[in-house]
Amino acid sequence: MSGVWRFLRLLKQRFIGPGSEYVGIDHFGNKYYRIPQHKTWAGQNIKERRIVKAVSLKEYQYESGAIPTEWEAWMKKRRNNPPTLEESIQNKNYRKEMKAKVEDLGEKSKLLQAKDREEGLEVGPLQTQITGHASASNYRKPERSEDPVSTANTFQPGAWMPPDHKK
């Protein structure tokens, strides 16, 4: 009987493809699956696919940040092994710490600016020194030319002489 089941499983894999394998879950409750590389009944190689089944969102409702970064890296095949739940929790806590530190720095910066205003030490925007071709005095201005200006009808060879620069 096991030979019959093997044959049926082989037919299923050839015509339908292999089933999806459960890989893991993130702290939002999204479930992640992979469909391994396989061949179709016509002999075409199908690459491994990685999919997510969201708990509360439809496929078209996803925005950036809806999937944790470690799972997104796994989905886009930037990492081979899926992240563990512990790794996801650790990264979530790290992001919370960084967000709190950024908020503290923002508050300190606002306090320093208020203190500077009180003392009359308000600093305006910094002036940047312009270098390169944009610093030239004739940038975007038409250049004067001492070359002769004429049309084809009035041009006479040898009629033009360079101007005298001895003044």
Coordinates of C-alpha atoms in Angstrom, one line a residue:
M1 CA 0.0 0.0 0.0
S2 CA 2.9 2.4 0.7
G3 CA 3.9 2.2 -3.0
V4 CA 0.5 3.5 -4.0
W5 CA 0.7 6.4 -1.6
R6 CA 4.2 7.3 -2.9
F7 CA 2.9 7.2 -6.5
L8 CA -0.1 9.4 -5.5
R9 CA 2.2 11.9 -3.7
L10 CA 4.5 11.9 -6.8
L11 CA 1.6 12.7 -9.0
K12 CA 0.4 15.5 -6.7
Q13 CA 3.9 17.0 -6.7
R14 CA 4.2 16.8 -10.5
F15 CA 0.7 18.3 -11.3
I16 CA -0.1 20.5 -8.4
G17 CA 3.3 21.2 -6.8
P18 CA 4.5 20.5 -3.3
G19 CA 2.6 21.8 -0.4
S20 CA 3.7 24.8 1.6
E21 CA 5.8 24.2 4.6
Y22 CA 5.2 26.2 7.8
V23 CA 8.3 28.2 8.8
G24 CA 7.4 30.5 11.6
I25 CA 5.4 33.3 13.1
D26 CA 6.2 36.9 14.0
H27 CA 5.1 39.0 17.0
F28 CA 2.2 40.4 14.9
G29 CA 0.8 36.9 14.4
N30 CA 1.7 36.7 10.7
K31 CA 2.5 33.1 9.6
Y32 CA 5.3 32.4 7.1
Y33 CA 5.5 29.5 4.7
R34 CA 7.9 28.3 2.0
I35 CA 7.2 26.3 -1.1
P36 CA 10.4 24.4 -2.0
Q37 CA 11.9 24.3 -5.4
H38 CA 10.2 21.7 -7.6
K39 CA 9.6 20.6 -11.2
T40 CA 6.3 20.8 -13.0
W41 CA 4.7 17.9 -15.0
A42 CA 6.2 19.6 -18.1
G43 CA 9.7 19.5 -16.6
Q44 CA 9.9 23.3 -15.8
N45 CA 12.0 24.2 -12.7
I46 CA 10.1 26.4 -10.3
K47 CA 12.2 28.3 -7.8
E48 CA 11.6 28.3 -4.1
R49 CA 8.8 30.7 -3.1
R50 CA 8.3 32.3 0.3
I51 CA 4.9 33.6 1.3
V52 CA 3.2 35.3 4.3
K53 CA -0.4 34.8 5.5
A54 CA -1.4 37.9 7.4
V55 CA -3.6 37.8 10.5
S56 CA -5.4 41.1 10.0
L57 CA -4.4 42.5 6.6
K58 CA -5.1 41.6 3.0
E59 CA -2.2 41.4 0.5
Y60 CA -3.0 44.7 -1.0
Q61 CA -3.1 46.5 2.4
Y62 CA 0.5 45.9 3.2
E63 CA 2.7 49.0 3.7
S64 CA 6.4 49.2 4.5
G65 CA 6.9 48.3 8.1
A66 CA 4.0 45.9 8.3
I67 CA 6.4 43.0 8.2
P68 CA 9.3 43.0 10.7
T69 CA 12.6 43.6 9.0
E70 CA 14.1 40.3 9.9
W71 CA 11.2 38.5 8.2
E72 CA 11.2 40.8 5.3
A73 CA 14.9 39.9 4.8
W74 CA 14.0 36.2 4.8
M75 CA 11.1 36.8 2.4
K76 CA 13.4 38.7 -0.1
K77 CA 16.0 35.9 0.3
R78 CA 18.6 38.1 1.8
R79 CA 19.0 35.6 4.6
N80 CA 18.8 31.8 4.2
N81 CA 17.4 30.8 7.6
P82 CA 14.2 32.3 9.0
P83 CA 14.5 34.4 12.2
T84 CA 13.6 32.8 15.5
L85 CA 10.9 34.2 17.8
E86 CA 13.6 35.2 20.3
E87 CA 15.5 37.2 17.6
S88 CA 12.3 39.0 16.6
I89 CA 11.5 39.9 20.2
Q90 CA 15.1 41.1 20.8
N91 CA 15.0 43.3 17.7
K92 CA 11.6 44.7 18.7
N93 CA 13.0 45.7 22.1
Y94 CA 16.1 47.2 20.5
R95 CA 13.9 49.3 18.2
K96 CA 11.9 50.5 21.3
E97 CA 15.2 51.5 23.0
M98 CA 16.5 53.4 20.0
K99 CA 13.2 55.2 19.6
A100 CA 13.3 56.3 23.2
K101 CA 16.9 57.5 22.9
V102 CA 16.0 59.5 19.7
E103 CA 13.1 61.2 21.6
D104 CA 15.4 62.1 24.5
L105 CA 17.9 63.6 22.1
G106 CA 15.2 65.6 20.4
E107 CA 14.0 67.0 23.8
K108 CA 17.6 67.9 24.8
S109 CA 18.1 69.6 21.5
K110 CA 14.9 71.7 21.9
L111 CA 16.0 72.7 25.5
L112 CA 19.4 73.8 24.3
Q113 CA 17.9 75.8 21.5
A114 CA 15.5 77.5 23.9
K115 CA 18.4 78.2 26.3
D116 CA 20.5 79.7 23.5
R117 CA 17.5 82.0 22.4
E118 CA 17.2 83.3 26.0
E119 CA 20.9 84.1 26.1
G120 CA 20.8 85.7 22.6
L121 CA 23.0 83.1 21.0
E122 CA 20.6 82.2 18.3
V123 CA 22.4 80.7 15.4
G124 CA 21.2 81.2 11.8
P125 CA 21.5 78.8 8.9
L126 CA 25.1 78.0 8.0
Q127 CA 26.5 79.5 4.8
T128 CA 28.1 77.1 2.4
Q129 CA 31.1 78.0 0.4
I130 CA 30.4 77.5 -3.2
T131 CA 33.2 75.8 -5.1
G132 CA 33.7 74.4 -8.6
H133 CA 32.1 75.7 -11.8
A134 CA 29.2 77.3 -9.9
S135 CA 31.6 79.6 -8.1
A136 CA 32.7 81.3 -11.3
S137 CA 31.6 84.9 -11.7
N138 CA 30.2 84.4 -15.2
Y139 CA 28.2 81.3 -14.3
R140 CA 24.9 81.2 -16.3
K141 CA 25.7 84.6 -17.9
P142 CA 26.3 84.9 -21.6
E143 CA 30.0 85.2 -22.3
R144 CA 31.2 88.0 -24.5
S145 CA 33.0 87.0 -27.6
E146 CA 35.3 89.2 -29.6
D147 CA 34.9 86.9 -32.6
P148 CA 33.4 88.5 -35.7
V149 CA 29.7 88.3 -36.2
S150 CA 28.6 88.2 -39.7
T151 CA 26.2 86.4 -42.1
A152 CA 27.3 84.4 -45.1
N153 CA 26.3 87.3 -47.5
T154 CA 28.6 89.9 -45.9
F155 CA 31.6 87.9 -44.9
Q156 CA 34.9 88.9 -46.5
P157 CA 38.0 86.9 -45.8
G158 CA 40.8 88.8 -44.1
A159 CA 38.5 91.7 -43.2
W160 CA 38.5 91.0 -39.4
M161 CA 41.5 91.9 -37.3
P162 CA 41.9 90.9 -33.6
P163 CA 41.4 93.8 -31.2
D164 CA 44.3 95.6 -29.6
H165 CA 44.6 94.7 -25.9
K166 CA 47.3 97.3 -25.2
K167 CA 45.6 100.0 -23.3

